[in-house]
Amino acid sequence: MSVNLTSAIKEICKFCGNDRTRMMDIVRAVQQQFGQVSDEAMNYIAKCVNCHRVEVESVVSFYVFLSKKQKGGVVIRLCNDVVDKMSGSEVVAEAFEKELGIKFGQTTPDGKITLEYAPCIGMCDQSPAALFNDEIITYLSTDKVKEVVADIKKHYDPSKLKHRLGDGHNADELVHSCVHNNIRNKGRVIFAEFKPEAGLKNALAMSSVEVINEVKNARLRGRGGAGFPTGMKWQFTRGAAGEKKYIICNADEGEPGTFKDRVLLTERADMLFEGMTIGGYAIGADEGILYLRGEYAYLRKFLEKVLADRRSRNLLGKDILGKKGFNFDVRIQMGAGAYICGEETSLISSCEGLRGDPKTRPPFPAQKGYLGKPTSVNNVETLCCVPRVLEMGAAWFVEVGSAGSPSTKLLSVSGDCKQPGVYEIPFGVKVSELLKMVGAEDAQALLIGGPSGQIVGSADFQRTICYDDLATGGAVVVFGPERDMVAVAADYMEFFVEESCGYCTPCRAGNVLLKKYLDKILTGCGEPEDLDILQKLGESVKITSRCGLGQTSPNPVLTTLKNFRKSYETKVKKTTNGMQPTFDIRKAVKGAETIAKRDSVIFVK
Amino acid sequence: MSDQITFTIDGVEVKGKPGQTILEAADAAGIYIPRLCFMKDLIPHGSCRVCTVFINGRPQAACTQPITEGAIVENDTAELKEHRKNIIDMLFVEGNHFCMFCEKSGNCELQAMAYRLGISAPKYPYLFPKRDVDATHPDILIDRNRCILCGRCVEASRDVDKKTIFEFVGRGADKKVAVNANADLKDTDFKATDKAADVCPVGCIIKKRVGFAIPVGQRKYDTKPIGSDIEAGKK
Ligand SMILES: Cc1cc2nc3c(=O)[nH]c(=O)nc-3n(C[C@H](O)[C@H](O)[C@H](O)COP(=O)(O)O)c2cc1C
Ligand code: SF4
Ligand code: SF4
Ligand code: SF4
Ligand code: FES
């Protein structure tokens, strides 16, 4: 074993207290330093933290940013989300292959650059975009690829890439990114002027039960997708047995088409940490964790700085703002490329240094969460609402919005529209109004709530966006009249196939089959019966899957089958001879022909 | 808290103890809920989803869901049978199962479940995955072509044998059972006497040289359908 590797690993593990629950930090550090987590490395890590080697491998093999195989010092990950494809990522992909002389999945012969695809990296509003290690390059074109590849080959250091700076804190020296916020509409809650720390001060003047009651009266519901009442979640967590409790902010934002949390982390970091601190006070937690998706690593240094500033101002730490006995601090846990880690129990698994498998419920996180302690997991936007509720009062908070869904919601709008970006709108807005606002009045279809939500057509454009009608965690993707909705559904199924954790049968195998049937239909081999199979298979996956991923993953298929039935029907046909059109003899004998170096003669009656 | 909980399964009243799962209480009452990954004495894994039932109208895995007073459980319905068949069909095409050559045939829970549910031929297209075989161990063979990723071996080795020989690696369709060694089972301290050697519901982890000790036709499920033992306990 190389001395260099062992001493580096020893150091990394020691830094993490030789604590196996810090496995994510350990393997991320090893990956970063050596471009891989090799067999040797896994054996040594297992020794240092006193676990089994196969347990280390089970973690490394789960996350796409980690690998047993050697990768280049620079890893380029081009986003191949549906929206990026609509804005031309396929020609950008060709340009990368040409400029680098390698295919996707390969590393340059000098071992310096690896080229890969990534699912949605949260930049749909400025697509096509790619990650260069932690750096993000947006608005890619073939010309820009040429420039940026020539640039990186000069120094192989993504932090030295030349690019313009984005707006707001994107231009902060610690972020130094070309990412744009694209805030298109400012509402009264999140993007309005507000008095920093006024909410926290008010909260600390109240009892924690009163704080929870205020949040309950504001009828604040989770903004991450499920819409669970936040006050109730906090009450359960507070009431659960045990001294030690945790609050976790879910900044995994992996739902394709969602990027509003990215903007909040950039422009409202203080507000978010204020919200976490109030949450900590309410549930009785002295520790908070911000789980930040690996794709947003470019924001990490900046967020660390915001936390450090808050510590120096006694907004974090001991006896916060003079409140005797109220101690609270926040650490950042980095993810490593896994959509499923946005699911709250997977997120907890990941924080514990495990594969991102969801946990069996019950027990729920409020009873037994992180390290077995009561834990509240809340979305970034939810936590940003909290200081406003405490600053302005619950009555003010519910003034706008609809009856069942008070206040405002951030929408991440992208796709075929003139003004992609983040919109803060009151709940209850009509789809047609939104389309007008974003410059997409000719839309054929709309994906609301990301692929796990629904794809609706013009018949639903008079409906409203709120928890009781068209619910959304924030993603709104617009599809213009020329898009093939069956192909869109197939692309989203590809995403779920890639992102299923593989724990349970229906999601692991069922999504693969759904995708296979869609491909069959798209290649012109589909039969009318296939639509029925798709429907039934999709329903089985929804009903029997173990967690929210599988329970919603068939939605792109099921909602397009319902709302764009014609698209499917024109693609499937009954054959005249009653034979299945799926068998392609030429393709079937191809392998044999290659081995035999002979063409086959096929006789046709 | 009362020490007895009463609820119904398909209209039949069932009594259980607090902390029991639906599946445990059903077993005790002689009502069979189809299952694959569940095994007595192991922590329920909830991975196969064959035991899905409706509890007060909501789908839940019976093997992990605790019983509650007054719950209305649906189990033996046409709808659930369809879902269960679909899951079994998925498992067949997801791996490579050639029952006629498999020494587990007749003792295999997957095959037996297919027969019990009335599946005679696969419905979905085969996925023909490439999976590894590990025959390096003197007494045990791993043929991953037949693995259904139920998790029994992982749990038995970790929780009962206290060895952690097995663990899952990879995710999604690439998920597989790995062994605690750089490469092969022979490099671990796995023993044929381990609990984990006796838990595989299918022909994936099998003991060498005993495969055909009992001829096909006289095996466990050749005579009685899977679940008969539980139904025999019906009160
Ligand atoms: C597959 C999957 C992915 C999810 N991803 C996210 C996410 O990226 N961010 C988020 O806040 N919630 C996500 N959720 C929802 C979380 O499980 C959880 O409900 C949420 O974080 C709770 O916060 P809230 O109540 O403030 O919305 C996801 C759920 C599922 C099933
Ligand atoms: S539904 Fe099952 S396989 Fe899919 S992500 Fe959830 S636990 Fe994993
Ligand atoms: S493991 Fe079971 S289902 Fe698979 S081939 Fe063997 S007998 Fe058939
Ligand atoms: S090897 Fe057998 S026991 Fe282990 S997961 Fe696979 S099917 Fe289950
Ligand atoms: S037996 Fe319950 S999920 Fe497998």
Short mmCIF file of C-alpha atoms and ligand atoms in Angstrom, two decimals, chain B residues 36-37 39 42 45 47 97 131 141-144 146-156 166 168 175-177 196 198-206, ligand 4:
data_model
loop_
_atom_site.label_atom_id
_atom_site.label_comp_id
_atom_site.label_asym_id
_atom_site.label_seq_id
_atom_site.Cartn_x
_atom_site.Cartn_y
_atom_site.Cartn_z
CA LEU B 36 -40.77 -12.88 -0.10
CA CYS B 37 -38.17 -10.84 1.75
CA MET B 39 -38.08 -14.10 7.35
CA LEU B 42 -34.66 -11.24 11.02
CA HIS B 45 -36.53 -5.40 5.44
CA SER B 47 -37.88 -4.60 0.14
CA HIS B 97 -34.05 -17.43 -13.98
CA ARG B 131 -24.51 -10.76 -13.31
CA LEU B 141 -21.84 -20.85 -4.46
CA ILE B 142 -23.23 -17.41 -5.23
CA ASP B 143 -25.13 -17.16 -8.49
CA ARG B 144 -26.26 -13.55 -8.66
CA ARG B 146 -30.99 -15.49 -9.35
CA CYS B 147 -30.66 -12.88 -6.62
CA ILE B 148 -33.86 -10.94 -5.85
CA LEU B 149 -32.08 -8.44 -3.56
CA CYS B 150 -34.29 -9.35 -0.64
CA GLY B 151 -31.63 -8.48 1.95
CA ARG B 152 -31.93 -11.62 4.08
CA CYS B 153 -28.26 -12.61 3.68
CA VAL B 154 -27.11 -9.10 4.54
CA GLU B 155 -29.14 -9.02 7.72
CA ALA B 156 -28.43 -12.58 8.83
CA PHE B 166 -22.61 -9.39 2.69
CA PHE B 168 -25.43 -4.19 -1.02
CA LYS B 175 -27.59 -2.82 -7.06
CA LYS B 176 -26.04 -6.13 -6.09
CA VAL B 177 -24.89 -8.22 -3.19
CA ALA B 196 -26.56 -16.42 6.26
CA ASP B 198 -29.45 -20.81 5.09
CA VAL B 199 -31.63 -17.81 4.41
CA CYS B 200 -31.63 -17.21 0.64
CA PRO B 201 -35.20 -17.63 -0.67
CA VAL B 202 -33.92 -18.39 -4.17
CA GLY B 203 -31.01 -20.22 -5.75
CA CYS B 204 -28.46 -17.46 -5.28
CA ILE B 205 -26.56 -18.44 -2.14
CA ILE B 206 -26.52 -22.22 -2.22
S1 SF4 C 4 -28.39 -13.50 -2.21
FE1 SF4 C 4 -30.35 -14.45 -1.66
S2 SF4 C 4 -30.67 -13.77 0.44
FE2 SF4 C 4 -29.14 -12.43 -0.39
S3 SF4 C 4 -30.26 -10.69 -1.22
FE3 SF4 C 4 -29.99 -12.13 -2.90
S4 SF4 C 4 -31.85 -13.34 -2.88
FE4 SF4 C 4 -31.74 -12.34 -0.90
#
